[in-house]
Amino acid sequence: MSTTTTETAVSAESTEPVFSVRNLWKVFGPKADRIPGDKDLAGLSVAELRARTGCTAAVRDVSFDVRKGEVFVVMGLSGSGKSTLVRCLTRLIEPTSGSLAIDGEDVLSMDKARLRELRRHRAAMVFQHFGLLPHRTVLDNVAYGLEVQGMGKAERRAKAAEVITKVGLDGLEDRRPGQLSGGQQQRVGLARALAVDPEVLLFDEPFSALDPLIRRDMQEEVIRLHEEEGRTMVFITHDLNEALRLGDRIALMRDGEVVQLGTPEEIVGSPANDYVRDFVRDVPREQVLTVASAMRAPEPGDAESGGPAIAPGAPVSEAIEALVRTGEPTARVMTDGRLLGMVDRACLLGVVAGAPAVAVTA
């Protein structure tokens, strides 16, 4: 995400989280509720648990917070538990145990009426399979959630028209889903979710069935909408590049567990274990790691250096390009006119090659 987006997420750290998840389990199978409380069973591998109990633990003791205004990405390979996890957030799938709150309100204790309100107003889902109504126009598909809420026809159609413009579907209001491309259909699905003005948008692998170019366009659309609105988003994907591109923070899952939770830079620059290290092995580090991870502390005379000025949140690749372009030996890392540190080609290339980052505080 952009520096602006990241700063928005960071500034929200001190506020109450939108979603707070603690020790969440989802176990499928006979007598599933006995698994989380039994240390012997809870510690078994996927295969061992299935062999001994006939149960599958799709989500295992997961804890995290989703901060207001951030894009929180849950990623993992098929079967890692990521889609089950996001469905647990609104109890489309009932968790087996643990705690789950939205804005401090206990989701697990909500009655049916409160759950409907949660799903209709506060947390809207955008699925891979669009679920559009084939005999309705684009306009009426987008307005459908508002219709369910009981909004009058004229008002809901006017609001739907505004959202259609926002997602770039102007001129297609009277078409039906079968007359649209895959990317256009996904924009309708996104518009339908936005129309109800939810606090959180939940994306469950929404772009995985799209062609690469259309997928990139939709990623750009999500980034643009987030920068314009600052809406909280939880995004599920199996694609590492998509996760790194969209996420302020990423929870990487394997066999139902979160094996690492951190910023894209933390996951690529400081993998928690061999699994994560293998997962990010082919990522172009210079495009993910920032100049702040490579800079050294300033020394007397550095402020007068004639080298180019680089923002601490800029990717390492940008600093390397600036040094090559200007021919200068060093670049100044600056923010708001203040010198934070210095970088040269050696330290930049060292970080790209995997050398440990040097922590420098302002």
GROMACS .gro file of C-alpha atoms in nm:
model
  362
    1MET     CA    1   0.000   0.000   0.000
    2SER     CA    2   0.105   0.362  -0.031
    3THR     CA    3   0.294   0.547   0.242
    4THR     CA    4  -0.023   0.744   0.313
    5THR     CA    5  -0.220   0.426   0.366
    6THR     CA    6   0.046   0.280   0.592
    7GLU     CA    7   0.057   0.598   0.800
    8THR     CA    8  -0.322   0.580   0.835
    9ALA     CA    9  -0.296   0.227   0.971
   10VAL     CA   10  -0.011   0.317   1.205
   11SER     CA   11  -0.198   0.617   1.342
   12ALA     CA   12  -0.488   0.384   1.427
   13GLU     CA   13  -0.276   0.151   1.642
   14SER     CA   14  -0.378   0.320   1.965
   15THR     CA   15  -0.750   0.307   1.894
   16GLU     CA   16  -0.981   0.020   1.981
   17PRO     CA   17  -0.959  -0.245   1.709
   18VAL     CA   18  -1.250  -0.298   1.473
   19PHE     CA   19  -1.218  -0.677   1.501
   20SER     CA   20  -1.053  -0.839   1.802
   21VAL     CA   21  -0.994  -1.214   1.774
   22ARG     CA   22  -0.854  -1.422   2.059
   23ASN     CA   23  -0.775  -1.795   2.070
   24LEU     CA   24  -1.024  -1.870   1.794
   25TRP     CA   25  -1.082  -2.231   1.691
   26LYS     CA   26  -1.299  -2.386   1.424
   27VAL     CA   27  -1.306  -2.764   1.433
   28PHE     CA   28  -1.515  -2.976   1.199
   29GLY     CA   29  -1.613  -3.328   1.298
   30PRO     CA   30  -1.768  -3.534   1.580
   31LYS     CA   31  -1.756  -3.379   1.927
   32ALA     CA   32  -1.551  -3.092   1.787
   33ASP     CA   33  -1.581  -2.880   2.100
   34ARG     CA   34  -1.359  -3.117   2.300
   35ILE     CA   35  -1.051  -3.045   2.082
   36PRO     CA   36  -0.952  -2.689   2.187
   37GLY     CA   37  -0.961  -2.767   2.559
   38ASP     CA   38  -0.761  -3.090   2.537
   39LYS     CA   39  -0.388  -3.014   2.520
   40ASP     CA   40  -0.304  -3.359   2.393
   41LEU     CA   41  -0.551  -3.336   2.104
   42ALA     CA   42  -0.493  -2.965   2.029
   43GLY     CA   43  -0.122  -3.029   1.978
   44LEU     CA   44  -0.168  -3.301   1.717
   45SER     CA   45  -0.084  -3.244   1.352
   46VAL     CA   46  -0.363  -3.223   1.096
   47ALA     CA   47  -0.317  -3.587   0.993
   48GLU     CA   48  -0.283  -3.715   1.350
   49LEU     CA   49  -0.593  -3.528   1.468
   50ARG     CA   50  -0.800  -3.662   1.181
   51ALA     CA   51  -0.675  -4.018   1.239
   52ARG     CA   52  -0.742  -4.014   1.612
   53THR     CA   53  -1.068  -3.817   1.631
   54GLY     CA   54  -1.210  -3.783   1.279
   55CYS     CA   55  -1.194  -3.405   1.324
   56THR     CA   56  -1.030  -3.131   1.119
   57ALA     CA   57  -0.911  -2.813   1.289
   58ALA     CA   58  -0.953  -2.554   1.013
   59VAL     CA   59  -0.864  -2.264   1.245
   60ARG     CA   60  -0.628  -2.329   1.537
   61ASP     CA   61  -0.592  -2.092   1.830
   62VAL     CA   62  -0.577  -1.776   1.614
   63SER     CA   63  -0.545  -1.430   1.771
   64PHE     CA   64  -0.516  -1.088   1.603
   65ASP     CA   65  -0.665  -0.740   1.591
   66VAL     CA   66  -0.783  -0.555   1.282
   67ARG     CA   67  -0.712  -0.186   1.327
   68LYS     CA   68  -0.942   0.085   1.204
   69GLY     CA   69  -0.851   0.206   0.857
   70GLU     CA   70  -0.604  -0.069   0.767
   71VAL     CA   71  -0.601  -0.335   0.499
   72PHE     CA   72  -0.547  -0.658   0.692
   73VAL     CA   73  -0.458  -0.949   0.463
   74VAL     CA   74  -0.497  -1.315   0.558
   75MET     CA   75  -0.306  -1.532   0.316
   76GLY     CA   76  -0.210  -1.893   0.278
   77LEU     CA   77  -0.226  -2.185   0.041
   78SER     CA   78  -0.538  -2.388  -0.026
   79GLY     CA   79  -0.651  -2.561   0.294
   80SER     CA   80  -0.467  -2.321   0.525
   81GLY     CA   81  -0.793  -2.207   0.689
   82LYS     CA   82  -0.802  -1.849   0.564
   83SER     CA   83  -1.152  -1.856   0.412
   84THR     CA   84  -1.293  -2.038   0.714
   85LEU     CA   85  -1.139  -1.772   0.935
   86VAL     CA   86  -1.296  -1.477   0.751
   87ARG     CA   87  -1.637  -1.646   0.757
   88CYS     CA   88  -1.604  -1.688   1.132
   89LEU     CA   89  -1.575  -1.309   1.171
   90THR     CA   90  -1.946  -1.267   1.093
   91ARG     CA   91  -2.046  -1.617   1.201
   92LEU     CA   92  -2.127  -1.736   0.852
   93ILE     CA   93  -1.935  -2.027   1.002
   94GLU     CA   94  -1.978  -2.073   1.376
   95PRO     CA   95  -1.648  -2.079   1.567
   96THR     CA   96  -1.591  -2.374   1.799
   97SER     CA   97  -1.430  -2.170   2.075
   98GLY     CA   98  -1.245  -1.847   2.150
   99SER     CA   99  -1.356  -1.485   2.161
  100LEU     CA  100  -1.452  -1.248   1.880
  101ALA     CA  101  -1.557  -0.884   1.905
  102ILE     CA  102  -1.637  -0.599   1.666
  103ASP     CA  103  -1.592  -0.251   1.813
  104GLY     CA  104  -1.581  -0.414   2.154
  105GLU     CA  105  -1.915  -0.595   2.108
  106ASP     CA  106  -1.915  -0.971   2.156
  107VAL     CA  107  -2.002  -1.126   1.819
  108LEU     CA  108  -2.045  -1.477   1.964
  109SER     CA  109  -2.326  -1.363   2.192
  110MET     CA  110  -2.523  -1.183   1.919
  111ASP     CA  111  -2.876  -1.307   1.856
  112LYS     CA  112  -3.012  -1.356   1.503
  113ALA     CA  113  -3.138  -0.999   1.471
  114ARG     CA  114  -2.804  -0.852   1.580
  115LEU     CA  115  -2.617  -1.084   1.344
  116ARG     CA  116  -2.834  -0.971   1.053
  117GLU     CA  117  -2.755  -0.611   1.142
  118LEU     CA  118  -2.383  -0.696   1.153
  119ARG     CA  119  -2.389  -0.858   0.809
  120ARG     CA  120  -2.615  -0.601   0.646
  121HIS     CA  121  -2.468  -0.280   0.784
  122ARG     CA  122  -2.131  -0.327   0.950
  123ALA     CA  123  -1.931  -0.594   0.765
  124ALA     CA  124  -2.002  -0.660   0.396
  125MET     CA  125  -1.858  -0.958   0.207
  126VAL     CA  126  -1.716  -0.955  -0.146
  127PHE     CA  127  -1.682  -1.312  -0.274
  128GLN     CA  128  -1.488  -1.475  -0.556
  129HIS     CA  129  -1.818  -1.590  -0.706
  130PHE     CA  130  -2.008  -1.270  -0.750
  131GLY     CA  131  -2.358  -1.405  -0.675
  132LEU     CA  132  -2.521  -1.143  -0.894
  133LEU     CA  133  -2.892  -1.169  -0.972
  134PRO     CA  134  -2.898  -1.251  -1.346
  135HIS     CA  135  -3.236  -1.099  -1.427
  136ARG     CA  136  -3.165  -0.769  -1.253
  137THR     CA  137  -2.981  -0.475  -1.402
  138VAL     CA  138  -2.646  -0.355  -1.273
  139LEU     CA  139  -2.824  -0.072  -1.093
  140ASP     CA  140  -3.069  -0.302  -0.920
  141ASN     CA  141  -2.797  -0.552  -0.829
  142VAL     CA  142  -2.598  -0.276  -0.662
  143ALA     CA  143  -2.912  -0.153  -0.484
  144TYR     CA  144  -3.009  -0.501  -0.363
  145GLY     CA  145  -2.850  -0.471  -0.017
  146LEU     CA  146  -3.026  -0.139   0.036
  147GLU     CA  147  -3.354  -0.301  -0.068
  148VAL     CA  148  -3.300  -0.572   0.193
  149GLN     CA  149  -3.244  -0.298   0.448
  150GLY     CA  150  -3.584  -0.153   0.359
  151MET     CA  151  -3.471   0.165   0.184
  152GLY     CA  152  -3.722   0.317  -0.060
  153LYS     CA  153  -3.680   0.255  -0.432
  154ALA     CA  154  -3.591   0.608  -0.540
  155GLU     CA  155  -3.340   0.658  -0.259
  156ARG     CA  156  -3.168   0.323  -0.303
  157ARG     CA  157  -3.140   0.364  -0.681
  158ALA     CA  158  -2.991   0.711  -0.637
  159LYS     CA  159  -2.735   0.579  -0.389
  160ALA     CA  160  -2.657   0.280  -0.612
  161ALA     CA  161  -2.593   0.518  -0.903
  162GLU     CA  162  -2.339   0.710  -0.693
  163VAL     CA  163  -2.150   0.392  -0.607
  164ILE     CA  164  -2.159   0.273  -0.968
  165THR     CA  165  -1.978   0.591  -1.065
  166LYS     CA  166  -1.726   0.537  -0.786
  167VAL     CA  167  -1.624   0.194  -0.915
  168GLY     CA  168  -1.606   0.297  -1.280
  169LEU     CA  169  -1.925   0.140  -1.419
  170ASP     CA  170  -2.085   0.455  -1.559
  171GLY     CA  171  -2.301   0.379  -1.862
  172LEU     CA  172  -2.357   0.015  -1.767
  173GLU     CA  173  -2.643   0.071  -1.522
  174ASP     CA  174  -2.909  -0.094  -1.742
  175ARG     CA  175  -2.706  -0.397  -1.847
  176ARG     CA  176  -2.751  -0.738  -1.695
  177PRO     CA  177  -2.468  -0.947  -1.546
  178GLY     CA  178  -2.453  -1.179  -1.849
  179GLN     CA  179  -2.364  -0.881  -2.067
  180LEU     CA  180  -2.059  -0.791  -1.856
  181SER     CA  181  -1.700  -0.911  -1.849
  182GLY     CA  182  -1.561  -1.088  -1.543
  183GLY     CA  183  -1.390  -0.773  -1.424
  184GLN     CA  184  -1.707  -0.570  -1.468
  185GLN     CA  185  -1.908  -0.829  -1.276
  186GLN     CA  186  -1.658  -0.811  -0.990
  187ARG     CA  187  -1.693  -0.433  -0.988
  188VAL     CA  188  -2.069  -0.480  -0.951
  189GLY     CA  189  -2.005  -0.711  -0.655
  190LEU     CA  190  -1.773  -0.452  -0.501
  191ALA     CA  191  -2.027  -0.174  -0.563
  192ARG     CA  192  -2.304  -0.380  -0.401
  193ALA     CA  193  -2.091  -0.418  -0.087
  194LEU     CA  194  -1.997  -0.050  -0.082
  195ALA     CA  195  -2.357   0.064  -0.128
  196VAL     CA  196  -2.456  -0.039   0.224
  197ASP     CA  197  -2.168   0.176   0.358
  198PRO     CA  198  -2.020  -0.094   0.584
  199GLU     CA  199  -1.759  -0.024   0.846
  200VAL     CA  200  -1.554  -0.319   0.719
  201LEU     CA  201  -1.523  -0.478   0.375
  202LEU     CA  202  -1.442  -0.851   0.386
  203PHE     CA  203  -1.290  -0.985   0.062
  204ASP     CA  204  -1.275  -1.362   0.018
  205GLU     CA  205  -1.032  -1.421  -0.271
  206PRO     CA  206  -1.241  -1.189  -0.489
  207PHE     CA  207  -1.004  -1.168  -0.786
  208SER     CA  208  -0.860  -1.520  -0.808
  209ALA     CA  209  -1.078  -1.620  -1.105
  210LEU     CA  210  -0.992  -1.310  -1.309
  211ASP     CA  211  -0.734  -1.277  -1.586
  212PRO     CA  212  -0.402  -1.128  -1.468
  213LEU     CA  213  -0.451  -0.785  -1.626
  214ILE     CA  214  -0.808  -0.755  -1.499
  215ARG     CA  215  -0.693  -0.876  -1.159
  216ARG     CA  216  -0.432  -0.603  -1.145
  217ASP     CA  217  -0.694  -0.344  -1.241
  218MET     CA  218  -0.916  -0.461  -0.956
  219GLN     CA  219  -0.626  -0.446  -0.711
  220GLU     CA  220  -0.567  -0.088  -0.822
  221GLU     CA  221  -0.936  -0.021  -0.764
  222VAL     CA  222  -0.916  -0.151  -0.408
  223ILE     CA  223  -0.605   0.061  -0.342
  224ARG     CA  224  -0.774   0.370  -0.487
  225LEU     CA  225  -1.092   0.321  -0.287
  226HIS     CA  226  -0.896   0.264   0.031
  227GLU     CA  227  -0.688   0.577  -0.019
  228GLU     CA  228  -1.002   0.781  -0.086
  229GLU     CA  229  -1.215   0.644   0.198
  230GLY     CA  230  -0.979   0.491   0.453
  231ARG     CA  231  -1.227   0.208   0.500
  232THR     CA  232  -1.117  -0.093   0.703
  233MET     CA  233  -1.064  -0.400   0.485
  234VAL     CA  234  -0.993  -0.766   0.554
  235PHE     CA  235  -0.862  -0.932   0.239
  236ILE     CA  236  -0.822  -1.308   0.189
  237THR     CA  237  -0.584  -1.432  -0.080
  238HIS     CA  238  -0.354  -1.721  -0.168
  239ASP     CA  239  -0.139  -1.492  -0.386
  240LEU     CA  240   0.172  -1.356  -0.213
  241ASN     CA  241   0.223  -1.072  -0.460
  242GLU     CA  242  -0.138  -0.961  -0.408
  243ALA     CA  243  -0.093  -0.975  -0.031
  244LEU     CA  244   0.227  -0.770  -0.043
  245ARG     CA  245   0.072  -0.517  -0.276
  246LEU     CA  246  -0.249  -0.460  -0.081
  247GLY     CA  247  -0.172  -0.532   0.282
  248ASP     CA  248  -0.073  -0.296   0.560
  249ARG     CA  249  -0.027  -0.611   0.766
  250ILE     CA  250  -0.038  -0.977   0.666
  251ALA     CA  251  -0.129  -1.287   0.866
  252LEU     CA  252   0.030  -1.586   0.694
  253MET     CA  253  -0.154  -1.910   0.770
  254ARG     CA  254  -0.057  -2.276   0.750
  255ASP     CA  255  -0.269  -2.572   0.863
  256GLY     CA  256  -0.512  -2.342   1.045
  257GLU     CA  257  -0.246  -2.149   1.238
  258VAL     CA  258  -0.101  -1.802   1.188
  259VAL     CA  259   0.271  -1.866   1.143
  260GLN     CA  260   0.364  -1.498   1.112
  261LEU     CA  261   0.180  -1.168   1.148
  262GLY     CA  262   0.346  -0.846   1.040
  263THR     CA  263   0.392  -0.581   0.775
  264PRO     CA  264   0.500  -0.689   0.426
  265GLU     CA  265   0.847  -0.559   0.510
  266GLU     CA  266   0.864  -0.763   0.831
  267ILE     CA  267   0.753  -1.083   0.660
  268VAL     CA  268   0.993  -1.047   0.367
  269GLY     CA  269   1.281  -0.899   0.567
  270SER     CA  270   1.253  -1.107   0.885
  271PRO     CA  271   1.079  -1.440   0.816
  272ALA     CA  272   0.968  -1.612   1.136
  273ASN     CA  273   1.068  -1.964   1.028
  274ASP     CA  274   1.180  -2.177   0.736
  275TYR     CA  275   0.825  -2.207   0.602
  276VAL     CA  276   0.787  -1.830   0.573
  277ARG     CA  277   1.143  -1.800   0.440
  278ASP     CA  278   1.063  -2.044   0.159
  279PHE     CA  279   0.732  -1.868   0.096
  280VAL     CA  280   0.896  -1.529   0.032
  281ARG     CA  281   1.218  -1.659  -0.125
  282ASP     CA  282   1.141  -1.530  -0.475
  283VAL     CA  283   0.999  -1.191  -0.372
  284PRO     CA  284   1.198  -0.896  -0.514
  285ARG     CA  285   1.318  -0.764  -0.178
  286GLU     CA  286   1.411  -0.423  -0.318
  287GLN     CA  287   1.046  -0.359  -0.401
  288VAL     CA  288   0.915  -0.449  -0.053
  289LEU     CA  289   1.186  -0.342   0.191
  290THR     CA  290   1.204   0.028   0.265
  291VAL     CA  291   1.495   0.268   0.288
  292ALA     CA  292   1.442   0.289   0.665
  293SER     CA  293   1.555  -0.074   0.695
  294ALA     CA  294   1.888   0.002   0.526
  295MET     CA  295   1.987   0.345   0.656
  296ARG     CA  296   2.267   0.422   0.902
  297ALA     CA  297   2.256   0.690   1.169
  298PRO     CA  298   2.352   1.039   1.048
  299GLU     CA  299   2.701   1.175   1.119
  300PRO     CA  300   2.831   1.532   1.139
  301GLY     CA  301   2.833   1.686   0.793
  302ASP     CA  302   2.573   1.450   0.645
  303ALA     CA  303   2.307   1.723   0.645
  304GLU     CA  304   2.517   1.920   0.397
  305SER     CA  305   2.563   1.622   0.170
  306GLY     CA  306   2.466   1.685  -0.189
  307GLY     CA  307   2.309   1.342  -0.232
  308PRO     CA  308   1.943   1.296  -0.329
  309ALA     CA  309   1.674   1.311  -0.059
  310ILE     CA  310   1.470   0.992  -0.011
  311ALA     CA  311   1.167   0.930   0.213
  312PRO     CA  312   1.215   0.658   0.478
  313GLY     CA  313   0.909   0.471   0.349
  314ALA     CA  314   1.035   0.461  -0.011
  315PRO     CA  315   1.127   0.117  -0.146
  316VAL     CA  316   1.497   0.033  -0.160
  317SER     CA  317   1.469   0.012  -0.540
  318GLU     CA  318   1.383   0.384  -0.551
  319ALA     CA  319   1.694   0.475  -0.355
  320ILE     CA  320   1.915   0.256  -0.574
  321GLU     CA  321   1.770   0.419  -0.884
  322ALA     CA  322   1.829   0.768  -0.737
  323LEU     CA  323   2.195   0.693  -0.664
  324VAL     CA  324   2.252   0.547  -1.010
  325ARG     CA  325   2.076   0.842  -1.176
  326THR     CA  326   2.265   1.112  -0.985
  327GLY     CA  327   2.598   0.935  -0.953
  328GLU     CA  328   2.615   1.037  -0.587
  329PRO     CA  329   2.777   0.798  -0.334
  330THR     CA  330   2.508   0.850  -0.070
  331ALA     CA  331   2.144   0.956  -0.033
  332ARG     CA  332   1.988   1.143   0.258
  333VAL     CA  333   1.685   0.985   0.426
  334MET     CA  334   1.458   1.281   0.501
  335THR     CA  335   1.115   1.345   0.647
  336ASP     CA  336   0.958   1.687   0.698
  337GLY     CA  337   1.293   1.850   0.628
  338ARG     CA  338   1.464   1.645   0.901
  339LEU     CA  339   1.759   1.415   0.837
  340LEU     CA  340   1.691   1.065   0.970
  341GLY     CA  341   1.986   0.877   0.825
  342MET     CA  342   2.202   0.798   0.523
  343VAL     CA  343   2.216   0.516   0.270
  344ASP     CA  344   2.474   0.416   0.013
  345ARG     CA  345   2.484   0.150  -0.255
  346ALA     CA  346   2.659  -0.104  -0.033
  347CYS     CA  347   2.401  -0.095   0.247
  348LEU     CA  348   2.112  -0.092   0.001
  349LEU     CA  349   2.244  -0.391  -0.192
  350GLY     CA  350   2.325  -0.566   0.137
  351VAL     CA  351   1.962  -0.547   0.246
  352VAL     CA  352   1.849  -0.672  -0.096
  353ALA     CA  353   2.090  -0.966  -0.063
  354GLY     CA  354   1.946  -1.054   0.278
  355ALA     CA  355   2.187  -0.889   0.521
  356PRO     CA  356   2.029  -0.808   0.858
  357ALA     CA  357   1.866  -0.466   0.867
  358VAL     CA  358   2.017  -0.203   1.093
  359ALA     CA  359   1.761  -0.047   1.324
  360VAL     CA  360   1.794   0.332   1.334
  361THR     CA  361   1.560   0.539   1.544
  362ALA     CA  362   1.481   0.900   1.465
   0.00000   0.00000   0.00000
